[in-house]
Tab-separated table of C-alpha atoms in Angstrom:
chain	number	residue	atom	x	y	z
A	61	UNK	CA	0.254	10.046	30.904
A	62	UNK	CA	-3.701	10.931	31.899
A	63	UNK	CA	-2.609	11.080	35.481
A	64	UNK	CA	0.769	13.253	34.911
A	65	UNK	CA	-1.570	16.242	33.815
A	66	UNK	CA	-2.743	18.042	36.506
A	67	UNK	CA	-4.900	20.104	35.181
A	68	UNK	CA	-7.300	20.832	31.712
A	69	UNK	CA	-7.624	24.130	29.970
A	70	UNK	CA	-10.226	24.575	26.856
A	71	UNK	CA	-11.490	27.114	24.938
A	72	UNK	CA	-13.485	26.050	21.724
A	73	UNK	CA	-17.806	24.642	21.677
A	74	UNK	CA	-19.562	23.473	24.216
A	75	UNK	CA	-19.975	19.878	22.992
A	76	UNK	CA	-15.965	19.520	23.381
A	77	UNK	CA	-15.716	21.168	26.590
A	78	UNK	CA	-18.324	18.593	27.958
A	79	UNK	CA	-15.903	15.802	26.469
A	80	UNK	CA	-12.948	17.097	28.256
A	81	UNK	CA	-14.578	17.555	31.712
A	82	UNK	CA	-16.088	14.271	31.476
A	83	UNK	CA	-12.325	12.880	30.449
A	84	UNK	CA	-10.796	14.710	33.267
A	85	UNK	CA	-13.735	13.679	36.141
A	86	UNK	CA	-11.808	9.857	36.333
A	87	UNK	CA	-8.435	11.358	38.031
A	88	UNK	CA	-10.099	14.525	39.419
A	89	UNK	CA	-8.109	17.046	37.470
A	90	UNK	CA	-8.901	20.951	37.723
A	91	UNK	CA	-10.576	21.895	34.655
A	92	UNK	CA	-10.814	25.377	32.980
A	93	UNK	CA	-13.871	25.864	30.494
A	94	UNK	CA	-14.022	28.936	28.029
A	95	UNK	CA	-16.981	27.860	25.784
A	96	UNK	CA	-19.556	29.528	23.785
A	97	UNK	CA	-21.186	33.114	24.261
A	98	UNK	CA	-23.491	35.681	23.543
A	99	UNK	CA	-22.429	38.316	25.303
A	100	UNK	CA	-24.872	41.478	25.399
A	101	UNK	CA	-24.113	45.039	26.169
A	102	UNK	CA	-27.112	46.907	27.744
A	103	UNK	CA	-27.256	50.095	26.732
A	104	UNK	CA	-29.216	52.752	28.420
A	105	UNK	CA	-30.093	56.613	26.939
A	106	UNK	CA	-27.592	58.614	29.566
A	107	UNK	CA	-24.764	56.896	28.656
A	108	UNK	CA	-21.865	58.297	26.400
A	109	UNK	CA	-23.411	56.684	23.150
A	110	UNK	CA	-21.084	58.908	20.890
A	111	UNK	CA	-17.956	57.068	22.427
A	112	UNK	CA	-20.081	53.946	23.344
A	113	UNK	CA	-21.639	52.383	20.414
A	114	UNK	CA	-18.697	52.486	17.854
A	115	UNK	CA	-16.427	50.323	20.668
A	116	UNK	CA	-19.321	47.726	21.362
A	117	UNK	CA	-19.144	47.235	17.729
A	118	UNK	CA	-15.379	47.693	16.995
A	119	UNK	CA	-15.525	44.786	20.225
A	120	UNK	CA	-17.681	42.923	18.507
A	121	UNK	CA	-15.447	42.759	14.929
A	122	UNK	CA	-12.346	42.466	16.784
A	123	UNK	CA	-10.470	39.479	15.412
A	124	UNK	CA	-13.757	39.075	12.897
A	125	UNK	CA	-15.815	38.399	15.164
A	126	UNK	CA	-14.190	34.869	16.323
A	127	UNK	CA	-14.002	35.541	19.620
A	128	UNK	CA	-16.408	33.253	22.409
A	129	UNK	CA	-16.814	36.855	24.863
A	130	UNK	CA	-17.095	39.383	21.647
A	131	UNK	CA	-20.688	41.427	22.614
A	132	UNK	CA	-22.738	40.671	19.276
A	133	UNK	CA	-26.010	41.706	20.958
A	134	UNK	CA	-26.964	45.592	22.029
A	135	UNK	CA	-29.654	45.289	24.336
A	136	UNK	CA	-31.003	49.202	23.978
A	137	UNK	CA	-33.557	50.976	26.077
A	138	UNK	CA	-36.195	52.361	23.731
A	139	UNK	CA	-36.009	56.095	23.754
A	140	UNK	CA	-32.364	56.078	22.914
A	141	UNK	CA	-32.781	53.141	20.446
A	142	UNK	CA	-33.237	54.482	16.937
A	143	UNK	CA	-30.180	56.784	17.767
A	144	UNK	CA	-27.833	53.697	18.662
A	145	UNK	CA	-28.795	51.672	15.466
A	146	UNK	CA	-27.855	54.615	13.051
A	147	UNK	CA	-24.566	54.825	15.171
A	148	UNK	CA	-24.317	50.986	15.368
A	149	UNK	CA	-25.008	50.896	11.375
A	150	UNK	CA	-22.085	53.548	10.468
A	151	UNK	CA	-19.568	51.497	13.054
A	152	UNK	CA	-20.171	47.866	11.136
A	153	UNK	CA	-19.971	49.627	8.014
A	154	UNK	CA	-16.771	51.497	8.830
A	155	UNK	CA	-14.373	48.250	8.772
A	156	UNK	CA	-12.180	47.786	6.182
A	157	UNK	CA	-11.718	43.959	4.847
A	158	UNK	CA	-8.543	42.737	3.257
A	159	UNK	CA	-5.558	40.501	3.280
A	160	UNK	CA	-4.311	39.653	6.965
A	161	UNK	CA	-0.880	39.406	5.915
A	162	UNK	CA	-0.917	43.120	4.470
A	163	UNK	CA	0.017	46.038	7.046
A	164	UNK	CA	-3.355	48.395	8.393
A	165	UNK	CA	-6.115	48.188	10.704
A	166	UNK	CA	-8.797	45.620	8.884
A	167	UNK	CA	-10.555	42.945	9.619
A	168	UNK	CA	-9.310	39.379	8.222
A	169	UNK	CA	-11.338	36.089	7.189
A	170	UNK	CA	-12.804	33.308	9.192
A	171	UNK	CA	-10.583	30.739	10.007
A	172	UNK	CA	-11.888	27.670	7.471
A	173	UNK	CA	-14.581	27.184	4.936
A	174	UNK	CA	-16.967	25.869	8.138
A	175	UNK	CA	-17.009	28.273	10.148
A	176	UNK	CA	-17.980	30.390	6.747
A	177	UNK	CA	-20.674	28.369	5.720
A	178	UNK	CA	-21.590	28.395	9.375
A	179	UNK	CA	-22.061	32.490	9.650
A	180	UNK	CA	-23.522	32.637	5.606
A	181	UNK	CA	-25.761	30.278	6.901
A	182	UNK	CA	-26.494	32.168	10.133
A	183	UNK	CA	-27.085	35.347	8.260
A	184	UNK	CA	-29.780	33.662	5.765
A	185	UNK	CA	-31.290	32.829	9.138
A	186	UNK	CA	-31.534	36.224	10.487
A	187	UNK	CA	-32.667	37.249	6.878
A	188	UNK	CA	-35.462	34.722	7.058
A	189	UNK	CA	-36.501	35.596	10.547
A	190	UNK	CA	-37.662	39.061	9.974
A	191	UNK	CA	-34.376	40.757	11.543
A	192	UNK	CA	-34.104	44.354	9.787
A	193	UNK	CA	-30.413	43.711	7.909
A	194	UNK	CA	-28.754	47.222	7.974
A	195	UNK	CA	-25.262	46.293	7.049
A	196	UNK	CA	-23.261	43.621	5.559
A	197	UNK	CA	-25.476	40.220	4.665
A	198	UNK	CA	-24.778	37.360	2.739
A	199	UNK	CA	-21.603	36.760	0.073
A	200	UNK	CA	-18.167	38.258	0.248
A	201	UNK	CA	-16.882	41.296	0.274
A	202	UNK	CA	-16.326	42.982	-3.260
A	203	UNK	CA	-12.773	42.265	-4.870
A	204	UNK	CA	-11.993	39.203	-2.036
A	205	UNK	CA	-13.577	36.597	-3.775
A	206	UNK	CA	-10.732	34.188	-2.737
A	207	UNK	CA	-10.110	33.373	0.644
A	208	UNK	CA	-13.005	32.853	3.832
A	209	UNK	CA	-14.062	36.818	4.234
A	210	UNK	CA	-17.635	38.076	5.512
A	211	UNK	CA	-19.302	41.126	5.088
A	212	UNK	CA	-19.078	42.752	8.638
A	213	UNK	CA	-23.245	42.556	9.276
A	214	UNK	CA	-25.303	44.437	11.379
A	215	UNK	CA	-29.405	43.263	12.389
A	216	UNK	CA	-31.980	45.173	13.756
A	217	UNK	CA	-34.908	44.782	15.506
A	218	UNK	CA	-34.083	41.502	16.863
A	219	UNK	CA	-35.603	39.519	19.382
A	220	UNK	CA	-34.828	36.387	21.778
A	221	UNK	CA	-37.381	34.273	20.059
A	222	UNK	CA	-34.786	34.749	16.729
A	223	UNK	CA	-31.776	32.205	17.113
A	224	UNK	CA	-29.448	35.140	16.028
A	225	UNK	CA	-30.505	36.657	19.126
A	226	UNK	CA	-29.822	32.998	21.283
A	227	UNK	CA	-26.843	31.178	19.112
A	228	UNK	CA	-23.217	31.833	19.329
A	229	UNK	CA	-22.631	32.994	15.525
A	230	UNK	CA	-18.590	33.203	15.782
A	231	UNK	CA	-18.278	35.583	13.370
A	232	UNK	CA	-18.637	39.804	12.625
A	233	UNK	CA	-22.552	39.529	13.424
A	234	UNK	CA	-23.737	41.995	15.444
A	235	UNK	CA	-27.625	42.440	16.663
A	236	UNK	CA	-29.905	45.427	18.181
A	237	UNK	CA	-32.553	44.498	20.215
A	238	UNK	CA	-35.368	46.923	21.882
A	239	UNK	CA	-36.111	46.942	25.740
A	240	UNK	CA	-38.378	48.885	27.867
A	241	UNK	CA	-36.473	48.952	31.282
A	242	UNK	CA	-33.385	47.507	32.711
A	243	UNK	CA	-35.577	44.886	33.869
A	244	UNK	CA	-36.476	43.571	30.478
A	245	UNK	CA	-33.185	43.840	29.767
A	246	UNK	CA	-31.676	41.448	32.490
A	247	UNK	CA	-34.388	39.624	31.785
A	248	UNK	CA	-33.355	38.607	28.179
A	249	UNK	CA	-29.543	38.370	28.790
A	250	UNK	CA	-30.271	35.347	31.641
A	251	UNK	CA	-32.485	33.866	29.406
A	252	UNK	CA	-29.622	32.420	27.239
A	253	UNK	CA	-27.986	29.433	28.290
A	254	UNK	CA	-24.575	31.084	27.637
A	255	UNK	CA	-22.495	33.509	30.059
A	256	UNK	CA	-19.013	34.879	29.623
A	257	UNK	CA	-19.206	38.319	29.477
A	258	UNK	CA	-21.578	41.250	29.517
A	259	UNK	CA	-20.975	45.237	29.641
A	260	UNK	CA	-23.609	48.330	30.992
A	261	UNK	CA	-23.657	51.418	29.170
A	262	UNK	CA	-25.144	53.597	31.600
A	263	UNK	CA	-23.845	56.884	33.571
C-alpha cells in the first residue's frame, strides 16, 4: 500500500515531519511539510499601529494560539516601541476564555494536558529569563479550573538569546522584542531555524 500513495501531506513537529520524509524518500513520493514556527511581525513607527497591533495579537490567539504560522513575536523599531507594548498589553488582555462548546467570540483550551504542561512550562521559562510578563502568566484562568485553558500571556522586552524568543510555544504566547533598524530586525527573524510566515507593518 506504500507505493499506492502518491504523495505525503503533514502538518504537526518537526521530529515527525523528518520521519515522514525519510519514509516517503524509498518510493520517491511528493512530500508536503507544514512544521514548526515562529513567525515575527516587524513592526515599524509609520505604520497604522492603532489597527495594527490588536490583529497581530488577535492573529496570534486565534485558535489559542495552536497554530504552527500564528505571529507570537513583534519585532518593534524602538521609537514606536513603548507605544506598541501598551497596545499589545490591552489586545492579550482583551480575550475572553470559556467553554468552546458555548456560543461567542472566546478563546478555547489547548488540545491535551501536554501541550498544557508544555506552554505552563514555557511561561515559567520566560518568567525565569528576565522577560517583562505584562499579561496572562502561569495557572488557569479564574472560574475554569477544569478543562486545559491558559491565561492569554503577553512578554516584554524579549530577546533572541531567550528560548521564548527561538522555540515554537504552540499556545496564546505572544512576545515584544526591541530593534534599532529594519536591519536588526531581519537580522533576528533569519536567525531562527524556523520559517512559515512573517508580516511588515510599515507604510
Amino acid at each position: 500500500y506504500k507505493r499506492q500513495i502518491q504523495m505525503m501531506s503533514f502538518t504537526g513537529a518537526t521530529r515527525a515531519g523528518t520521519l515522514v520524509a525519510k519514509e516517503s524518500a524509498d518510493t520517491i513520493k511528493r512530500v508536503t511539510l507544514e512544521l514548526g514556527g515562529k513567525s515575527p511581525n516587524l513592526v515599524f513607527a509609520d505604520a497604522e499601529l492603532d489597527t495594527l497591533v490588536p490583529a497581530a495579537v488577535a492573529e496570534c490567539m486565534c485558535n489559542t494560539g495552536q497554530s504552527c504560522d500564528a505571529p507570537t513575536r513583534l519585532l518593534v523599531e524602538r521609537s514606536c516601541y513603548d507605544q506598541v507594548v501598551e497596545m499589545a498589553k490591552k489586545a492579550t488582555a482583551a480575550p475572553r476564555v470559556g467553554d468552546p462548546t458555548e456560543e461567542g467570540d472566546h478563546l478555547g483550551p489547548l488540545f491535551d494536558q501536554i501541550q498544557y504542561d508544555r506552554v505552563q512550562a514555557m511561561i515559567k521559562v520566560g518568567i525565569d529569563e528576565g522577560a517583562s510578563l505584562l499579561a496572562g502568566g502561569l495557572g488557569k484562568p479564574e472560574g475554569l479550573e477544569t478543562g486545559w485553558y491558559v491565561r492569554p500571556t503577553l512578554f516584554a522586552d524579549v530577546h533572541n538569546g531567550m528560548r521564548i524568543a527561538r522555540e515554537e510555544i504552540f499556545g496564546p504566547v505572544f512576545s515584544c522584542v526591541r530593534v534599532e533598524n529594519s536591519a536588526e530586525g531581519i537580522e533576528l527573524i533569519n536567525n531562527l531555524r524556523y520559517g512559515n510566515g512573517g508580516s511588515v507593518f510599515t507604510s
